[in-house]
Every structure is written in C-alpha cells, then in structure tokens.
Tab-separated table of C-alpha atoms in Angstrom:
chain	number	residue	atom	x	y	z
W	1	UNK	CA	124.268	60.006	57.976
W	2	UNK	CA	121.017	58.251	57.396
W	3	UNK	CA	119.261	61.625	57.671
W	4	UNK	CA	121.719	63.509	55.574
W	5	UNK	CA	121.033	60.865	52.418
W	6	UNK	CA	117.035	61.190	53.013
W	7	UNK	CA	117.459	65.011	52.879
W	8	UNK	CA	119.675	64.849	49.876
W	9	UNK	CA	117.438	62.518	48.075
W	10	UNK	CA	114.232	64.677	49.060
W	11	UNK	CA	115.624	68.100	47.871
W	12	UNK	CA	117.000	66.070	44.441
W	13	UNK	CA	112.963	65.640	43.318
W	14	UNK	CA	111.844	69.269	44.812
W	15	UNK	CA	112.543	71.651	41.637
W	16	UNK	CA	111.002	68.746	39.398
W	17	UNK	CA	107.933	68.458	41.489
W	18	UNK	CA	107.639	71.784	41.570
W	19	UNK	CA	107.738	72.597	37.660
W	20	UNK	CA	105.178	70.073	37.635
W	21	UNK	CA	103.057	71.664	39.744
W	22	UNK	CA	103.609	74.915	38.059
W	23	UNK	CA	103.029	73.326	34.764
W	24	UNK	CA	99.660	71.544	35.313
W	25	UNK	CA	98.188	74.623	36.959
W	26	UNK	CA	99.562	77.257	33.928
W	27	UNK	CA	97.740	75.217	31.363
W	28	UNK	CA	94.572	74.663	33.176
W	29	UNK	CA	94.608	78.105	33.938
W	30	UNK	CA	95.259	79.480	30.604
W	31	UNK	CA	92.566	76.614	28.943
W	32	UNK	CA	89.633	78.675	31.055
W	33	UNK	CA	87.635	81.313	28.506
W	34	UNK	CA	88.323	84.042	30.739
W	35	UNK	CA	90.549	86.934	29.433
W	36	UNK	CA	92.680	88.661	32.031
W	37	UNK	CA	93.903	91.349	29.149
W	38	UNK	CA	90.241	92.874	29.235
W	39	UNK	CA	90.048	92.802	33.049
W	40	UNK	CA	93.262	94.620	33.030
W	41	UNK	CA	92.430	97.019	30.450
W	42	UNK	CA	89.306	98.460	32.157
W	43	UNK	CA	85.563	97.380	31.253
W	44	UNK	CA	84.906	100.323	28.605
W	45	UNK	CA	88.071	99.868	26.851
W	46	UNK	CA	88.312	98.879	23.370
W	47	UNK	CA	89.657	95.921	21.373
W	48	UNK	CA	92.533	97.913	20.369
W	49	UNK	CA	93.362	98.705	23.893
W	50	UNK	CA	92.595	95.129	25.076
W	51	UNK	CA	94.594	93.732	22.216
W	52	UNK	CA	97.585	96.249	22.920
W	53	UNK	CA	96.895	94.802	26.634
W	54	UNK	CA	97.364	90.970	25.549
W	55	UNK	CA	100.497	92.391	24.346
W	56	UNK	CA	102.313	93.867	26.899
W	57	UNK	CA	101.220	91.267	29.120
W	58	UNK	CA	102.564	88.110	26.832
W	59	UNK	CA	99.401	87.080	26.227
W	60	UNK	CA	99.604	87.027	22.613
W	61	UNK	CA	102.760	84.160	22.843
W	62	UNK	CA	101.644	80.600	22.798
W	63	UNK	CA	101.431	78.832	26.058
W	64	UNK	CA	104.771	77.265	26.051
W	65	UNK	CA	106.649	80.199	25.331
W	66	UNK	CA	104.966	81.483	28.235
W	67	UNK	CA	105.210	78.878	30.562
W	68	UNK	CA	108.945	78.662	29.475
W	69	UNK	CA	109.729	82.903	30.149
W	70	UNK	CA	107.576	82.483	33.089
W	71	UNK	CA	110.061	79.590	34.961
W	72	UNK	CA	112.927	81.542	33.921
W	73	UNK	CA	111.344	84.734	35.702
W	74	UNK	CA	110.698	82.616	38.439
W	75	UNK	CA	114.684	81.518	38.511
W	76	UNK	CA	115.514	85.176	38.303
W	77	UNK	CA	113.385	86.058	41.487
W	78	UNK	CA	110.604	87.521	39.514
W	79	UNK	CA	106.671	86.473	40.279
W	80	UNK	CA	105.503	89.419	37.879
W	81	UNK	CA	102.815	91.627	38.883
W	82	UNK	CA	99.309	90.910	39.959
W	83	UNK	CA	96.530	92.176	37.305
W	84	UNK	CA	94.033	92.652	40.692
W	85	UNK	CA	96.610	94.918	43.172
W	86	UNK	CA	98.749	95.799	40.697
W	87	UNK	CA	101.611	95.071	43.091
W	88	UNK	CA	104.155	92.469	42.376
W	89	UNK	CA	102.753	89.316	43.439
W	90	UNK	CA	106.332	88.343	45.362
W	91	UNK	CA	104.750	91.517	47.981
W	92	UNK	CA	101.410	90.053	47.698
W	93	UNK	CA	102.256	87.232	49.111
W	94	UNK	CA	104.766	88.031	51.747
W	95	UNK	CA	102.004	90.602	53.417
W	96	UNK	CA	99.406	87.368	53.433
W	97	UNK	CA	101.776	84.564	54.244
W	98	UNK	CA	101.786	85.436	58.202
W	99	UNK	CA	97.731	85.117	58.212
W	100	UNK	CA	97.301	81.626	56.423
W	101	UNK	CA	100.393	80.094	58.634
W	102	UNK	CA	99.119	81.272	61.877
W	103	UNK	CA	95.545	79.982	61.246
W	104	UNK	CA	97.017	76.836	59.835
W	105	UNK	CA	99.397	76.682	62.986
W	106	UNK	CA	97.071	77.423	65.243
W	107	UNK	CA	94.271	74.385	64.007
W	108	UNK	CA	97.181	72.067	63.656
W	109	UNK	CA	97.835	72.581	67.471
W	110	UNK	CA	94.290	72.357	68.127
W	111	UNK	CA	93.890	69.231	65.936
W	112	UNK	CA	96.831	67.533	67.658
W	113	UNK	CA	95.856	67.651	71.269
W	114	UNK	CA	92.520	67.091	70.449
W	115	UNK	CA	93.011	64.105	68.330
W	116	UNK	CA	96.278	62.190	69.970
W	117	UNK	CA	94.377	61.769	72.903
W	118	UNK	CA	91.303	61.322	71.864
W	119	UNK	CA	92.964	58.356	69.225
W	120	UNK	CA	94.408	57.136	72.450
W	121	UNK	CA	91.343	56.468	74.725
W	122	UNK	CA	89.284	55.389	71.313
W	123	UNK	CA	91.977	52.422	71.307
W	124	UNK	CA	92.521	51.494	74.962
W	125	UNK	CA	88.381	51.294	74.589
W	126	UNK	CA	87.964	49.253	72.036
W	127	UNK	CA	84.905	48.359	71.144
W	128	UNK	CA	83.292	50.127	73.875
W	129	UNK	CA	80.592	52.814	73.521
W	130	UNK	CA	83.720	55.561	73.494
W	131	UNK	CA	85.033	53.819	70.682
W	132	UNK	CA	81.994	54.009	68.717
W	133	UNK	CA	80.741	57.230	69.437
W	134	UNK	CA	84.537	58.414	68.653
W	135	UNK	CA	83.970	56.983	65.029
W	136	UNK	CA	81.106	58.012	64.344
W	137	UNK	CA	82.125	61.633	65.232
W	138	UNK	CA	85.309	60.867	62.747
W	139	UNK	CA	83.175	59.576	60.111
W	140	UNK	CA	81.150	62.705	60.205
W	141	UNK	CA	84.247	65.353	60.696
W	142	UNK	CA	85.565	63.829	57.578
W	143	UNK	CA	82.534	63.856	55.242
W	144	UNK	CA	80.929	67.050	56.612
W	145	UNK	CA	82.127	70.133	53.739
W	146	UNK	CA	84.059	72.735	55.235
W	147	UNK	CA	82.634	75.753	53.637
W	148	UNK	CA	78.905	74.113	54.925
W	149	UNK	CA	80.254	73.452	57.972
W	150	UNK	CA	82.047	77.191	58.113
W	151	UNK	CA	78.304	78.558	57.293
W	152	UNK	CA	76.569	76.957	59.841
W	153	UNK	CA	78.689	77.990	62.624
W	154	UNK	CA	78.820	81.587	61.486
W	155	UNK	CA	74.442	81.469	61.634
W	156	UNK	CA	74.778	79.903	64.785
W	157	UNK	CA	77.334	81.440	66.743
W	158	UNK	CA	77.565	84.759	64.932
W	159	UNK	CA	74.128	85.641	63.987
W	160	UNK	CA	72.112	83.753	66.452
W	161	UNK	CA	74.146	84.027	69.547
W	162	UNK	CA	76.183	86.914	68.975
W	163	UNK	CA	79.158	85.710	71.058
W	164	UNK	CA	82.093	85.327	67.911
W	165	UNK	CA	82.892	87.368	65.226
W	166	UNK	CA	81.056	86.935	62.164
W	167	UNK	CA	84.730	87.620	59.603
W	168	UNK	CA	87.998	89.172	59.836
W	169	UNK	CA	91.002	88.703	61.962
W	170	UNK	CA	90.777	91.450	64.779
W	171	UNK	CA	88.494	94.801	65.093
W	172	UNK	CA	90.300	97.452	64.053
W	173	UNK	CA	94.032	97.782	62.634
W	174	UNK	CA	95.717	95.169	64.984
W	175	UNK	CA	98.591	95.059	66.976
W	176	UNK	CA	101.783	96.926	65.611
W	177	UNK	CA	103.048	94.717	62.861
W	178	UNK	CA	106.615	92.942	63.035
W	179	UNK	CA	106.661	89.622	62.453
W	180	UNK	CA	102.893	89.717	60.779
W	181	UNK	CA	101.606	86.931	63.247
W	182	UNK	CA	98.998	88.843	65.362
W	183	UNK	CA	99.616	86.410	68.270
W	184	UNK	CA	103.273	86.809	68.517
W	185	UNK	CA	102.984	90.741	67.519
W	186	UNK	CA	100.207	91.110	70.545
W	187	UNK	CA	102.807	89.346	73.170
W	188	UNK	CA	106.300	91.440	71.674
W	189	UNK	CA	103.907	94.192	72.034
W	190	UNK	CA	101.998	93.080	75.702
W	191	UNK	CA	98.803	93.842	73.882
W	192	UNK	CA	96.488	91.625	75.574
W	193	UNK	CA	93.282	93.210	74.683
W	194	UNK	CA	94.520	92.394	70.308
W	195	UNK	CA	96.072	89.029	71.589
W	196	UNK	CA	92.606	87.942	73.108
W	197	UNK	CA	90.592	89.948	69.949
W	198	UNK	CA	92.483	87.645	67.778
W	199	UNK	CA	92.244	84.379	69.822
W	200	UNK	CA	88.416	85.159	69.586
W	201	UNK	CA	88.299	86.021	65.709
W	202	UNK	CA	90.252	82.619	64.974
W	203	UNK	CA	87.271	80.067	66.936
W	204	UNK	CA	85.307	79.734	64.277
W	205	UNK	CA	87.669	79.119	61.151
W	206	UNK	CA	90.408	76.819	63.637
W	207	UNK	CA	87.079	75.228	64.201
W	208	UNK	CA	85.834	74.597	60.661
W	209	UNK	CA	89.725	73.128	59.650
W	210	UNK	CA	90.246	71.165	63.003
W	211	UNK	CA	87.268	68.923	62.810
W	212	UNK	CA	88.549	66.668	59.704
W	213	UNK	CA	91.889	67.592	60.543
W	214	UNK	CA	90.990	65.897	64.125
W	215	UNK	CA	89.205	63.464	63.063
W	216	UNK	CA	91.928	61.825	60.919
W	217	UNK	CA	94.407	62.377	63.702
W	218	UNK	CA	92.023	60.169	65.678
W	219	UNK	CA	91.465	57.677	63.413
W	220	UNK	CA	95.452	56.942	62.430
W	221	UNK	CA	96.461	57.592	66.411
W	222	UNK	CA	93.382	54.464	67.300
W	223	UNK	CA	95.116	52.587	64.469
W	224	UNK	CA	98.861	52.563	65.654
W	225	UNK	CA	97.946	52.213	69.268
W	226	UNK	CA	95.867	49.545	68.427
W	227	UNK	CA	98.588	47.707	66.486
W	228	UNK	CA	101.176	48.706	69.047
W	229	UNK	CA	99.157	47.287	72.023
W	230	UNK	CA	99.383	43.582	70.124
W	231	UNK	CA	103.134	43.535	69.353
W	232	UNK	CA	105.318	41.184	71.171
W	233	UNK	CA	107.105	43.836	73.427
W	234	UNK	CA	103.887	44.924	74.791
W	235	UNK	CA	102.613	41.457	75.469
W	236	UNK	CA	105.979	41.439	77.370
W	237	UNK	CA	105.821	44.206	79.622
W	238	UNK	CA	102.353	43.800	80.769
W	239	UNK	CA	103.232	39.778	82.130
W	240	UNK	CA	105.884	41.312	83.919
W	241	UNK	CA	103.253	43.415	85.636
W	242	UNK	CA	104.275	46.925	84.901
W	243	UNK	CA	101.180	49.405	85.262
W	244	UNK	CA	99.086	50.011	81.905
W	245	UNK	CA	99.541	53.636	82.015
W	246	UNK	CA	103.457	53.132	82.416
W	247	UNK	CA	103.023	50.789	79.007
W	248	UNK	CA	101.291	53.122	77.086
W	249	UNK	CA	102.741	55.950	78.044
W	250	UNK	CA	106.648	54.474	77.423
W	251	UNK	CA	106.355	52.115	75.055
W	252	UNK	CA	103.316	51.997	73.097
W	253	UNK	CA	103.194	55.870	72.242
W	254	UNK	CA	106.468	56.105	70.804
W	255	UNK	CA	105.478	53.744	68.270
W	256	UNK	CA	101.671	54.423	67.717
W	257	UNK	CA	102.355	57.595	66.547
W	258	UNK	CA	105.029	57.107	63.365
W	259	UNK	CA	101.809	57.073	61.465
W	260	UNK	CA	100.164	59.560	63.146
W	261	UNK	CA	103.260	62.002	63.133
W	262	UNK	CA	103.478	61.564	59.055
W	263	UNK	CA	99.430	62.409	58.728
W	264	UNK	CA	100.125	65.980	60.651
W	265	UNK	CA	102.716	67.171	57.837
W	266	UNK	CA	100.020	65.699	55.396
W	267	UNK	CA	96.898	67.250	57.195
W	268	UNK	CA	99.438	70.857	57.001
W	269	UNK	CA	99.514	70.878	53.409
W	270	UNK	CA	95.618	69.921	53.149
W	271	UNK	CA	94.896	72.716	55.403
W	272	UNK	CA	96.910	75.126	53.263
W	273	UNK	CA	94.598	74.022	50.316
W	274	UNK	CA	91.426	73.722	52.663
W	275	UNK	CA	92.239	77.624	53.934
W	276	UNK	CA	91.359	78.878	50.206
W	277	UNK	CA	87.886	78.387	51.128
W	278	UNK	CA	87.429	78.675	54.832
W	279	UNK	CA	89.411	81.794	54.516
W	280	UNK	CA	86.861	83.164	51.762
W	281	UNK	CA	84.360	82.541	53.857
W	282	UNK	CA	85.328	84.098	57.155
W	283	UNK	CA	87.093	86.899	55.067
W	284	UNK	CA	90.232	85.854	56.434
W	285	UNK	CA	93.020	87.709	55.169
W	286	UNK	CA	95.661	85.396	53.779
W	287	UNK	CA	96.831	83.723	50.996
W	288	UNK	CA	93.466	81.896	50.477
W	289	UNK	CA	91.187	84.832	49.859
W	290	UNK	CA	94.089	86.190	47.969
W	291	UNK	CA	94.117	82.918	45.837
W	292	UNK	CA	90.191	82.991	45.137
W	293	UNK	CA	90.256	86.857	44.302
W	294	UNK	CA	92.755	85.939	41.518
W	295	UNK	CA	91.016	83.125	39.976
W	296	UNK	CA	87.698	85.141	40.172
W	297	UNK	CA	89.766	87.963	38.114
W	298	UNK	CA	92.121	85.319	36.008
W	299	UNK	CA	94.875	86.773	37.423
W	300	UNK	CA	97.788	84.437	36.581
W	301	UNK	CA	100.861	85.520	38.075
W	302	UNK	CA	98.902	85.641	41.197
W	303	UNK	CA	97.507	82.301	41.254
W	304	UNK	CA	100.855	80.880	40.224
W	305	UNK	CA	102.796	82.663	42.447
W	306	UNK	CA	100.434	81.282	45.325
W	307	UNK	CA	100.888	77.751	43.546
W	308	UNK	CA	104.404	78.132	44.110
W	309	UNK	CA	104.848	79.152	47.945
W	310	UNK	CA	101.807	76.165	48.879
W	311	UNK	CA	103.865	73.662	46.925
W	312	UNK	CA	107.365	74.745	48.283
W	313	UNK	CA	105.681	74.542	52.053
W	314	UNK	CA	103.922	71.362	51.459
W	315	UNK	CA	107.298	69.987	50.376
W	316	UNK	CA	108.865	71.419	53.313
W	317	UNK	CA	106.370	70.435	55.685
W	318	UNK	CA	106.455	66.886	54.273
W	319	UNK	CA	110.858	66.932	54.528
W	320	UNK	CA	110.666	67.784	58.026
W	321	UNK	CA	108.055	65.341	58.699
W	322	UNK	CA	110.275	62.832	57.021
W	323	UNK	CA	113.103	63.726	59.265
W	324	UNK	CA	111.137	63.363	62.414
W	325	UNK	CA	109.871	60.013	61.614
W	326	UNK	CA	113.382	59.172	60.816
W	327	UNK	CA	114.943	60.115	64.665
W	328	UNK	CA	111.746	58.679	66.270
W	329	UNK	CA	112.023	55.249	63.562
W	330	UNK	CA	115.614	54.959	62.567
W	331	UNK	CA	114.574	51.918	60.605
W	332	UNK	CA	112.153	54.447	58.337
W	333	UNK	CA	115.405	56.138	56.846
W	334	UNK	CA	116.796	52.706	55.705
C-alpha cells in the first residue's frame, strides 16, 4: 500500500515537471540569434523565401503562442518534424533511443560492479593505503572532463596503439535489427563475430562515462558501509563472534547501499545528459549526437523532442529507484 501511495504521489508531479522542463528549454532555445527558418530554407534563398519559411514553420507567432500549440501537439502525439532529417522527430528518436540506452546500460553495469565493491574494501580499510589511493582515484574520476578524458583515450588507444576503434558502434551495417540493441540483436541472431565487434566499439565511451559514474558509486558505497559498520546491530553481531565476512555480507550490505542504490538512478539520468558529448565524440549514434546536430542547426522540435524522452526516463529511472529503496527500506516510503 505504502508503494502504491509513493507511486501515486510521484506520477501526480510528472506532467508538471515535465512542462517545466519543456518550458525552460523552449525559451532558452528560442532567445539564441540563430534562425532555423534560413537553415531550412536553403543558404541561397531569399528573404522572401526565408520569411515565407518563418511562416509555415510558426516562427512568426510569439513565443508563448508557440510554446502553448507546441504542448498541445505534444498531447496529441505530435513532436513535429526535424528541420535537419526532415523526418518527424517522434522517428528520429525511436531509431536512436536503442544506442544511447545500451551504452548507458552497459556503463551503469560496469560502474556498479566496479564501484560496490570497490566502496566496500575502501571502507572495511579505512584509513589504510587502499583507502587513500581509492580517493584519490575518486577525486580525480570526478573532476577529470569527460570529453578530455574521451580524447585522450581515443590518441592513446586508437591512434597510438591501434587495438580499439577510433568511433562508431560496429564495422559495417550490424547485426539484423529487431529490438535495435546490437547486443541483444547479435545473441537473437547468434552473431558472435557483431556481438564481440560491438563489445569492442563500446570500451572506450563505457570507459569515459564509468569513471565518474564509478567513482561516485565508490564514494556513497564507503559512506554507508562505513556508517553501517558503527550502528548498534553490527556492534552486536560481531561480540557474539559471527565471522566479519558473514556481517558484512548479511547485515551491513543491505543497509550500506540505500544510498548507494538511489545515486545509480541519479548517475542514469547524468549519463543520459553526459552521453550528448561522449557520444559526439566517439560518433556514437544515439540520441546524443542527434541532440548536438540539432542545436548546431537550431533545430527545435528536435532538441525538444529529445528534452522530452531524457526527462520522461530520468523521471522513470528516478520512480523505480524510489520503489526499490522502498522494498529494501520500508521505513523510506513512510
């Protein structure tokens, strides 16, 4: 019942939150001197045609108007066409989507078994030369940039050594497409030779998003640990002489990781924002690249549309995370 109220109160703030969304980005994006009417019109055309252009496209209505007939498109099922495809941006997205989740999947598995355990032995070594060099490695995952970081290892292990991919997501065409994930298409399909061509083309970028995503992990997982391993309970168990391991592993786990469980759906949505640039820079086929060729053109609808499906999955993302915390804290639903 608990779990049925926090869902009901979650989905009672998701259309406001995102109008707001939708609202902030429209009038920043309308406020930038660039004119998406002369892009669309062709670069010889003339200010009749551009003006006739602003026309058809709205252009010529003041922003609220079309803010307001945009939302009410958007209620009818309608994310308009994109100025740079020319393809309604509903499409656009759909055929991208499967990219951007399975590289954000992907690095949040990565991230996770990397940084749980990793957050684990930091905390059970406190203070110990582990510990620090574990922080300092955190420290620098976090304040290293992504897109310097993504550079780097391309001139290192692209250029220099030669043994990953320098961009894309597989040689060639890829495996036959159903589901759009190239992992789950190679296996449906017993492709090995695409499913191990696509394991290779995703090092680098799972690479350049796990490290902060890691780090933080790390950092949170240390914390609760940490805090776990002084409660009362634990002081309990370990005079009645159970084994450490047993402890941790039973009783201190469960607990130490409500806060790290929460950061994961939090550290999914940042990696749906961080993919805009990794994914530009690995020429990664998904919604990022798509996002940054429509701001480089001022293509609205498109960068709205992609607005809209980050925001609904990062509210998503953040509901389920809610509900998981909830069944492994009961108390966090009260």
């Amino acid at each position: 019942m608990r779990i049925l109220v926090l869902v009901v109160n979650r989905m009672v703030w998701f259309v406001p939150t995102l109008l707001g969304l939708l609202a902030i980005v429209f009038f920043i994006s309308h406020v930038i001197p660039a004119d998406p009417a002369a892009f669309a019109a062709g670069e010889n055309a003339s200010a009749a045609t551009i003006a006739e252009m602003r026309q058809r496209l709205g252009l010529d209505q003041p922003l609220h108007i079309q803010f307001l007939r945009y939302v009410q498109s958007i209620f009818t099922g309608d994310m308009g066409r994109s100025i740079y495809t020319g393809r309604p941006v509903s499409e656009d997205l759909l055929s991208r989507l499967p990219a951007t989740l399975e590289l954000t999947l992907v690095t949040v598995v990565v991230a996770t078994l990397v940084g749980v355990p990793l957050g684990v032995v930091a905390a059970l070594k406190r203070n110990s030369w582990i510990d620090h060099a574990l922080r300092l490695v955190t420290i620098a995952g976090l304040a290293i940039a992504s897109f310097w970081f993504a550079i780097l290892l391309q001139l290192f292990f692209s250029m220099q050594l030669g043994i990953t991919p320098l961009t894309g997501r597989v040689e060639g065409w890829g495996p036959e497409p159903i589901t759009g994930f190239y992992v789950i298409d190679s296996l449906i399909n017993w492709d090995m030779e695409t499913l191990l061509d696509a394991f290779h083309h995703m090092v680098l970028p799972v690479a350049t998003l796990a490290l902060p995503a890691a780090a933080t992990i790390v950092r949170f997982t240390r914390a609760g640990v940490l805090n776990a391993l002084e409660s009362s309970y634990v002081l309990y168990e370990t005079a009645m002489g159970y084994p450490r391991w047993q402890i941790v592993w039973k009783y201190v786990l469960r607990n130490a990781l409500i806060g790290t469980v929460t950061q994961i759906g939090l550290i999914f949505g940042i990696l749906l924002a961080g993919a805009v640039v990794v994914e530009a820079v690995f020429d990664w086929p998904g919604l990022g690249l798509f996002a940054v060729n429509s701001i480089l053109n001022s293509d609205y609808n498109a960068v709205m549309g992609f607005t809209l499906v980050a925001g609904t999955m990062f509210i998503v993302v953040n509901l389920v995370v809610d509900i998981l915390q909830g069944l492994i804290d009961p108390r966090e639903t009260r």
